[in-house]
Amino acid sequence: MTDDRPIHEVDPEFTALLTKDLQRQNSSIHLIASENFASQAVMQATGSVFTNKYAEGYPGRRYYEGCEFIDQMERLAQQRLLDLLGGVHANVQPHSGAQANMAVYFGLLEPGDKILGMRLDQGGHLTHGSHVNFSGKLYDFSSYGIDPETERIDMDALRAQAIEVRPKIVLAGYSSYPRHLDYEAFRSIADEVGALLMVDAAHFIGLVAGKAMPNPVDYADIVTFTTHKALRGARGGAIITNDEDLGLKIQKGLFPDAQGGSLYNQIAGKAVTFHEAAQPEFRVYAQQVIANAQAMADTFLARGVRLVTGGTDNHLVLVDLRSVNEDLTGKDAAKMLDSVGITLNFNAIPNDPRPPFRASGVRIGTPAMTTQGMREEEAVQTANLMTDALEAYGDEARLAEIEESVRALARRFPPYPEGFVGYPG
Ligand code: DSN
């Protein structure tokens, strides 16, 4: 028999930390662009008995017995994902977005092959060829950035670069670029140089699922993403391909090349995530995420704060802090904002004169605050409070006043007012 006592009886030391983080989540305004709050149902699935099973392999072809229901559950997750986003082949096993990207590279390329992706410090991602990451160490990445004037991806320059480099994969996608991607141009560039088009949609796939953004599955050969950002689900990754053969190669790139046994509790959570994202309410949510980002952007601009690209089309706003205080680094600003109840991360701005660990910007994302229940009115309030705090940097008395207002606002919008399933808080 398993121990069926509640967690606070079994492990009070752990439970004290859990309680503190629940309180932290319930008492702040959350603006980390890659975070969200999973539902009770998703957490029930991730905390379920599916955590107990080994099932290496894929449905119908396992290295362990006892996989009858795991197979059905994984197939359910795959089918729900294809129904939600389109495509031909779905893989729901990646532990993370990084593992999803690794599986694509492992499955389709040889070490040393060429990929063209967006530079990390211009808005890309670690796994898009950063020299500190396996991607940059194993593959021959060339990087594109944004035009210094427009701060947008210059598709003509990208085309010229692709013609020169002749990569096997053209990789689109970002972790801090606040604008739509021109999928038609990406597609035609990939076709022109005989490359596959891969889109890493981790940040925005939830907005695609909610029909608030164009769908990269309509254009790309391969789409990778995470399931816990704007998609608001269980933590993990997934891959969709538009070709069965590509899907099978990538499937092998994941298992056995990159991963062993998958996290079946997380795959269970993904199955529930895809179900939730298919509901009409999720469309309302996705629209609201973008409306909130635009309301925040407009407020910052009205207060004289410079934003990279001058605004946003998606869930992201990238603030150039130098327009508020020339001496304030991203790191110091993020720490101060967290102390007054606004949680976000510092971020390099394009061509940042500061090193990445100090940076000159902060990145704002609206998926989590929208799940908290905030709408445009609160987004405007939040942007004003944030600007007040940045302007008051160093003035502790004023910051204490601002914190009171932030906490009062946050208290009206706790993500888990009743605690969460199996643990009342
Ligand atoms: N670490 C994620 C982000 O914050 O954008 C991407 O993997």
Coordinates of C-alpha atoms and ligand atoms in Angstrom, one line a residue:
M1 CA 0.0 0.0 0.0
T2 CA 1.2 3.5 -0.7
D3 CA 1.2 6.1 2.1
D4 CA -2.1 7.9 1.7
R5 CA -1.5 10.6 4.3
P6 CA -1.7 14.2 3.0
I7 CA 1.5 15.9 2.0
H8 CA 1.7 18.3 4.9
E9 CA 1.8 15.2 7.3
V10 CA 4.3 13.3 5.2
D11 CA 6.7 16.1 4.5
P12 CA 6.2 19.4 6.5
E13 CA 9.6 20.8 5.4
F14 CA 8.7 20.5 1.7
T15 CA 5.1 21.6 2.3
A16 CA 6.4 24.9 3.9
L17 CA 8.2 25.7 0.6
L18 CA 5.1 24.7 -1.4
T19 CA 2.9 27.0 0.7
K20 CA 5.3 29.9 0.3
D21 CA 5.4 29.6 -3.5
L22 CA 1.6 29.3 -3.7
Q23 CA 1.5 32.5 -1.7
R24 CA 4.0 34.1 -4.0
Q25 CA 2.0 33.1 -7.0
N26 CA -1.2 34.4 -5.4
S27 CA 0.2 37.8 -4.4
S28 CA 2.0 39.2 -7.4
I29 CA 1.4 40.3 -10.9
H30 CA 3.1 37.8 -13.2
L31 CA 4.7 39.1 -16.4
I32 CA 7.3 36.4 -17.2
A33 CA 6.4 35.9 -20.9
S34 CA 7.1 32.1 -20.8
E35 CA 5.0 31.4 -17.7
N36 CA 1.4 30.7 -17.1
F37 CA -0.9 29.0 -14.5
A38 CA -2.0 25.5 -15.3
S39 CA -5.6 24.5 -14.4
Q40 CA -6.6 22.2 -11.6
A41 CA -7.4 19.5 -14.2
V42 CA -4.0 19.8 -15.8
M43 CA -2.3 19.5 -12.4
Q44 CA -4.5 16.5 -11.5
A45 CA -3.3 14.8 -14.7
T46 CA 0.4 15.6 -14.0
G47 CA 0.0 14.5 -10.5
S48 CA -1.7 11.2 -11.5
V49 CA -0.7 7.5 -11.5
F50 CA 0.6 8.0 -15.0
T51 CA 3.8 9.1 -13.2
N52 CA 4.4 5.5 -12.4
K53 CA 4.8 4.0 -15.8
Y54 CA 7.8 3.3 -18.0
A55 CA 6.8 3.2 -21.7
E56 CA 9.9 3.7 -23.8
G57 CA 9.1 3.6 -27.5
Y58 CA 5.9 4.8 -29.2
P59 CA 2.3 3.6 -29.0
G60 CA 2.0 0.0 -30.2
R61 CA 5.8 -0.5 -30.1
R62 CA 7.1 -0.4 -26.5
Y63 CA 10.0 -1.9 -24.6
Y64 CA 7.8 -2.5 -21.6
E65 CA 4.6 -4.3 -20.9
G66 CA 1.5 -2.9 -19.3
C67 CA 1.2 0.0 -21.8
E68 CA -2.4 -0.6 -23.0
F69 CA -3.8 2.6 -21.4
I70 CA -0.6 4.6 -21.8
D71 CA -0.8 3.9 -25.5
Q72 CA -4.4 5.0 -25.6
M73 CA -3.6 8.1 -23.6
E74 CA -0.6 9.1 -25.8
R75 CA -2.7 8.5 -29.0
L76 CA -5.4 10.7 -27.5
A77 CA -2.9 13.5 -26.8
Q78 CA -1.5 13.2 -30.4
Q79 CA -4.9 13.2 -32.0
R80 CA -6.1 16.2 -29.9
L81 CA -3.0 18.1 -30.9
L82 CA -3.5 17.4 -34.6
D83 CA -7.2 18.4 -34.3
L84 CA -6.2 21.6 -32.5
L85 CA -3.4 22.8 -34.9
G86 CA -3.4 20.7 -38.0
G87 CA -0.5 18.7 -39.4
V88 CA 0.1 15.1 -40.2
H89 CA 2.3 13.7 -37.4
A90 CA 2.4 14.7 -33.7
N91 CA 5.0 13.8 -31.1
V92 CA 4.0 14.6 -27.6
Q93 CA 7.0 13.1 -25.8
P94 CA 9.6 15.9 -25.7
H95 CA 10.5 16.7 -22.1
S96 CA 10.9 20.4 -23.1
G97 CA 11.1 22.8 -26.0
A98 CA 14.9 22.3 -26.1
Q99 CA 14.4 18.5 -26.4
A100 CA 11.9 19.0 -29.2
N101 CA 14.5 21.1 -31.1
M102 CA 17.2 18.6 -30.3
A103 CA 15.0 15.8 -31.7
V104 CA 14.6 17.7 -35.0
Y105 CA 18.3 18.3 -35.4
F106 CA 19.2 14.7 -34.4
G107 CA 16.6 13.2 -36.6
L108 CA 17.2 15.2 -39.8
L109 CA 20.8 16.4 -39.7
E110 CA 24.4 15.2 -39.3
P111 CA 26.7 17.1 -36.9
G112 CA 28.2 20.0 -38.8
D113 CA 25.2 20.5 -41.0
K114 CA 24.0 24.1 -41.7
I115 CA 21.0 25.8 -40.0
L116 CA 20.0 29.4 -40.4
G117 CA 18.3 30.7 -37.2
M118 CA 17.7 33.9 -35.2
R119 CA 20.5 35.1 -32.9
L120 CA 19.7 34.8 -29.2
D121 CA 20.6 38.4 -28.4
Q122 CA 18.3 39.6 -31.2
G123 CA 15.3 37.7 -30.0
G124 CA 16.1 34.0 -30.8
H125 CA 16.6 31.1 -28.4
L126 CA 19.5 29.3 -26.9
T127 CA 18.7 26.2 -29.0
H128 CA 18.8 28.3 -32.2
G129 CA 22.6 28.1 -32.4
S130 CA 24.0 29.8 -29.3
H131 CA 27.6 28.9 -28.9
V132 CA 27.0 27.9 -25.2
N133 CA 24.3 25.4 -26.2
F134 CA 24.5 21.9 -27.8
S135 CA 23.0 23.4 -31.0
G136 CA 25.8 25.9 -31.6
K137 CA 28.4 23.2 -30.6
L138 CA 27.2 20.4 -32.8
Y139 CA 25.8 22.2 -35.9
D140 CA 27.0 24.9 -38.2
F141 CA 24.6 27.7 -37.4
S142 CA 24.4 31.0 -39.3
S143 CA 22.4 33.7 -37.6
Y144 CA 20.1 36.4 -38.7
G145 CA 19.0 39.4 -36.5
I146 CA 16.8 42.4 -36.9
D147 CA 17.3 45.5 -38.9
P148 CA 18.9 48.2 -36.6
E149 CA 16.5 50.8 -37.9
T150 CA 13.1 49.1 -38.1
E151 CA 14.0 46.5 -35.4
R152 CA 12.1 44.0 -37.6
I153 CA 13.4 40.9 -39.3
D154 CA 14.5 42.1 -42.8
M155 CA 13.2 39.3 -45.0
D156 CA 15.2 40.5 -48.1
A157 CA 18.5 40.3 -46.1
L158 CA 17.5 36.9 -44.7
R159 CA 16.8 35.7 -48.3
A160 CA 20.3 36.9 -49.4
Q161 CA 21.9 35.2 -46.4
A162 CA 20.1 31.9 -47.0
I163 CA 21.2 32.0 -50.7
E164 CA 24.8 32.5 -49.5
V165 CA 24.7 29.9 -46.6
R166 CA 22.4 27.2 -48.3
P167 CA 21.3 25.8 -44.9
K168 CA 19.4 22.5 -44.6
I169 CA 17.0 24.1 -42.2
V170 CA 15.7 27.6 -42.1
L171 CA 14.5 28.2 -38.5
A172 CA 11.9 30.8 -37.6
G173 CA 10.8 31.6 -34.1
Y174 CA 11.8 33.7 -31.1
S175 CA 11.7 34.1 -27.4
S176 CA 11.7 37.9 -27.4
Y177 CA 10.5 39.4 -30.7
P178 CA 7.2 41.2 -30.3
R179 CA 6.0 41.0 -33.9
H180 CA 4.4 38.6 -36.3
L181 CA 6.6 36.4 -38.4
D182 CA 6.2 36.6 -42.2
Y183 CA 5.6 32.9 -42.8
E184 CA 5.0 33.3 -46.5
A185 CA 8.4 34.9 -47.0
F186 CA 10.1 32.2 -44.7
R187 CA 8.4 29.5 -46.8
S188 CA 9.6 31.0 -50.1
I189 CA 13.1 31.5 -48.8
A190 CA 13.3 27.8 -47.6
D191 CA 12.0 26.6 -51.0
E192 CA 14.4 28.8 -52.9
V193 CA 17.4 27.3 -51.2
G194 CA 16.0 23.7 -50.9
A195 CA 15.8 23.9 -47.1
L196 CA 13.2 22.6 -44.7
L197 CA 11.2 25.3 -42.9
M198 CA 11.1 24.8 -39.1
V199 CA 9.2 27.1 -36.8
D200 CA 9.9 27.1 -33.1
A201 CA 6.5 28.4 -31.9
A202 CA 7.1 27.7 -28.1
H203 CA 6.2 31.3 -27.1
F204 CA 3.1 31.8 -29.1
I205 CA 1.6 28.4 -29.9
G206 CA -1.2 29.1 -27.3
L207 CA -2.2 32.2 -29.3
V208 CA -2.2 30.1 -32.5
A209 CA -4.4 27.5 -30.7
G210 CA -6.7 30.2 -29.6
K211 CA -7.0 31.5 -33.3
A212 CA -5.5 34.8 -32.3
M213 CA -2.4 34.5 -34.5
P214 CA -1.5 32.9 -37.9
N215 CA -0.8 29.2 -37.7
P216 CA 2.8 28.2 -38.6
V217 CA 1.6 24.6 -39.3
D218 CA 0.0 26.0 -42.5
Y219 CA 3.5 26.9 -43.8
A220 CA 6.3 25.0 -42.1
D221 CA 7.5 21.4 -42.5
I222 CA 8.1 21.2 -38.8
V223 CA 6.7 23.1 -35.8
T224 CA 8.2 22.6 -32.3
F225 CA 6.8 24.2 -29.2
T226 CA 6.3 24.0 -25.5
T227 CA 2.9 23.3 -23.8
H228 CA 3.3 25.4 -20.7
K229 CA 3.7 29.0 -22.0
A230 CA 0.8 30.8 -23.7
L231 CA -0.8 27.3 -24.2
R232 CA -1.3 27.3 -20.4
G233 CA -0.8 23.6 -19.9
A234 CA 1.5 20.9 -18.5
R235 CA 5.2 21.6 -18.7
G236 CA 6.8 20.0 -21.7
G237 CA 7.4 20.1 -25.4
A238 CA 5.8 18.8 -28.6
I239 CA 6.4 18.5 -32.3
I240 CA 4.1 18.6 -35.4
T241 CA 5.3 17.7 -38.9
N242 CA 3.4 18.1 -42.2
D243 CA 4.9 14.9 -43.5
E244 CA 4.8 11.4 -42.1
D245 CA 8.3 10.4 -43.1
L246 CA 9.8 13.6 -41.5
G247 CA 7.8 12.8 -38.4
L248 CA 9.1 9.3 -38.2
K249 CA 12.7 10.5 -38.6
I250 CA 12.3 13.1 -35.9
Q251 CA 10.6 10.5 -33.7
K252 CA 13.8 8.5 -33.8
G253 CA 15.8 11.7 -33.2
L254 CA 13.9 12.0 -29.9
F255 CA 13.8 8.4 -28.8
P256 CA 16.3 6.7 -28.6
D257 CA 18.7 9.5 -29.8
A258 CA 17.9 12.2 -27.2
Q259 CA 15.6 10.8 -24.6
G260 CA 14.9 7.6 -22.7
G261 CA 11.6 7.0 -20.9
S262 CA 9.1 9.8 -21.4
L263 CA 7.4 11.6 -18.5
Y264 CA 3.9 10.1 -18.8
N265 CA 2.4 12.2 -16.1
Q266 CA 3.4 15.3 -18.2
I267 CA 2.0 13.6 -21.4
A268 CA -1.2 13.1 -19.5
G269 CA -1.2 16.8 -18.6
K270 CA -0.6 17.6 -22.3
A271 CA -3.6 15.6 -23.3
V272 CA -5.8 17.7 -20.9
T273 CA -4.0 20.9 -22.1
F274 CA -5.0 20.2 -25.7
H275 CA -8.6 19.5 -24.7
E276 CA -8.7 22.8 -22.8
A277 CA -7.2 24.8 -25.6
A278 CA -9.8 23.5 -28.0
Q279 CA -12.7 25.0 -25.9
P280 CA -14.3 28.3 -27.1
E281 CA -13.2 30.0 -23.8
F282 CA -9.6 29.5 -24.8
R283 CA -10.1 31.7 -27.9
V284 CA -11.4 34.5 -25.7
Y285 CA -8.3 34.0 -23.5
A286 CA -5.9 34.2 -26.4
Q287 CA -7.5 37.4 -27.8
Q288 CA -7.3 38.9 -24.3
V289 CA -3.6 38.1 -24.0
I290 CA -2.9 40.2 -27.1
A291 CA -5.3 43.0 -26.1
N292 CA -3.6 43.2 -22.7
A293 CA -0.1 43.4 -24.3
Q294 CA -1.3 46.1 -26.6
A295 CA -2.9 48.0 -23.7
M296 CA 0.4 47.8 -21.8
A297 CA 2.4 48.9 -24.8
D298 CA 0.2 51.9 -25.5
T299 CA 0.5 52.9 -21.8
F300 CA 4.3 52.7 -21.8
L301 CA 4.5 54.7 -25.0
A302 CA 2.3 57.4 -23.6
R303 CA 4.6 57.6 -20.6
G304 CA 7.6 58.1 -22.9
V305 CA 9.1 54.6 -22.4
R306 CA 10.8 53.2 -25.5
L307 CA 9.7 49.8 -26.7
V308 CA 11.7 47.6 -29.1
T309 CA 9.9 47.8 -32.5
G310 CA 7.6 50.5 -31.0
G311 CA 4.9 48.1 -29.8
T312 CA 3.6 44.6 -30.1
D313 CA 1.6 42.2 -32.3
N314 CA 1.7 39.4 -29.8
H315 CA 2.0 38.7 -26.0
L316 CA 5.4 40.3 -25.6
V317 CA 6.6 43.8 -24.9
L318 CA 10.3 44.6 -24.7
V319 CA 11.2 47.7 -22.7
D320 CA 14.4 49.6 -23.4
L321 CA 15.1 50.9 -19.8
R322 CA 17.5 53.5 -21.1
S323 CA 14.5 55.6 -22.0
V324 CA 13.6 55.8 -18.3
N325 CA 16.9 55.8 -16.5
E326 CA 20.2 55.6 -18.4
D327 CA 22.0 54.0 -15.5
L328 CA 19.4 51.3 -14.6
T329 CA 20.3 47.8 -15.8
G330 CA 17.8 45.2 -16.6
K331 CA 19.0 43.0 -13.8
D332 CA 18.6 45.7 -11.2
A333 CA 15.2 46.8 -12.6
A334 CA 13.8 43.2 -12.6
K335 CA 15.0 42.7 -9.0
M336 CA 13.4 45.9 -7.8
L337 CA 10.1 45.2 -9.7
D338 CA 9.9 41.8 -8.1
S339 CA 10.3 43.4 -4.7
V340 CA 7.2 45.5 -5.3
G341 CA 5.2 42.6 -6.6
I342 CA 5.7 42.7 -10.4
T343 CA 7.6 39.6 -11.5
L344 CA 9.3 39.6 -14.9
N345 CA 12.8 38.9 -16.3
F346 CA 15.6 41.1 -17.6
N347 CA 16.4 40.8 -21.2
A348 CA 19.0 42.0 -23.7
I349 CA 17.6 44.6 -26.1
P350 CA 18.9 44.3 -29.7
N351 CA 22.6 45.5 -29.9
D352 CA 22.6 45.9 -26.1
P353 CA 25.8 47.6 -25.0
R354 CA 25.6 45.7 -21.6
P355 CA 26.5 42.1 -21.1
P356 CA 23.5 39.7 -21.1
F357 CA 23.6 39.1 -17.3
R358 CA 23.0 42.8 -16.7
A359 CA 21.2 43.8 -19.9
S360 CA 19.4 47.1 -20.7
G361 CA 15.9 45.8 -21.1
V362 CA 13.0 43.9 -19.4
R363 CA 10.7 41.5 -21.2
I364 CA 7.0 41.6 -20.4
G365 CA 4.5 38.9 -21.3
T366 CA 0.8 38.9 -20.7
P367 CA -0.3 35.2 -20.8
A368 CA 0.0 34.7 -17.0
M369 CA -1.6 38.0 -15.9
T370 CA -4.4 37.3 -18.3
T371 CA -5.0 33.9 -16.7
Q372 CA -5.0 35.8 -13.4
G373 CA -8.2 37.4 -14.8
M374 CA -6.8 40.8 -15.7
R375 CA -8.1 42.7 -18.7
E376 CA -7.2 46.0 -20.4
E377 CA -8.0 48.2 -17.4
E378 CA -5.7 46.2 -15.2
A379 CA -3.1 46.0 -17.9
V380 CA -3.0 49.8 -18.1
Q381 CA -2.8 50.0 -14.3
T382 CA 0.0 47.5 -14.3
A383 CA 2.0 49.4 -17.0
N384 CA 1.5 52.6 -15.1
L385 CA 2.6 51.1 -11.7
M386 CA 5.6 49.5 -13.4
T387 CA 6.6 52.9 -15.0
D388 CA 6.1 54.6 -11.6
A389 CA 8.4 52.1 -10.0
L390 CA 11.1 52.4 -12.7
E391 CA 11.0 56.2 -12.3
A392 CA 11.2 55.9 -8.5
Y393 CA 14.2 53.5 -8.6
G394 CA 16.2 54.1 -5.4
D395 CA 13.3 56.0 -3.6
E396 CA 12.4 53.4 -1.0
A397 CA 9.5 55.4 0.5
R398 CA 7.8 55.9 -2.9
L399 CA 8.5 52.2 -3.9
A400 CA 6.7 51.1 -0.7
E401 CA 3.6 53.1 -1.7
I402 CA 3.8 51.6 -5.2
E403 CA 4.1 48.1 -3.7
E404 CA 0.9 48.6 -1.7
S405 CA -1.0 49.5 -4.9
V406 CA 0.5 46.5 -6.8
R407 CA -0.3 44.1 -4.0
A408 CA -3.9 45.5 -3.7
L409 CA -4.3 44.9 -7.5
A410 CA -2.8 41.4 -7.3
R411 CA -4.9 40.4 -4.4
R412 CA -8.0 40.9 -6.6
F413 CA -6.6 38.4 -9.2
P414 CA -5.0 35.4 -7.5
P415 CA -4.5 32.5 -9.9
Y416 CA -5.3 29.9 -7.1
P417 CA -7.7 31.5 -4.7
E418 CA -8.6 28.1 -3.2
G419 CA -5.1 26.6 -3.3
F420 CA -4.9 23.7 -5.7
V421 CA -6.1 20.2 -6.1
G422 CA -5.0 17.8 -3.4
Y423 CA -3.5 20.7 -1.4
P424 CA -5.8 23.4 0.0
G425 CA -3.1 25.9 0.7
Ligands
DSN1 N1 13.2 30.1 -21.2 C1 12.2 30.4 -22.1 C2 11.8 31.8 -22.1 O1 11.7 32.4 -21.0 O2 11.6 32.4 -23.1 C3 12.4 29.9 -23.4 O3 12.8 28.6 -23.4

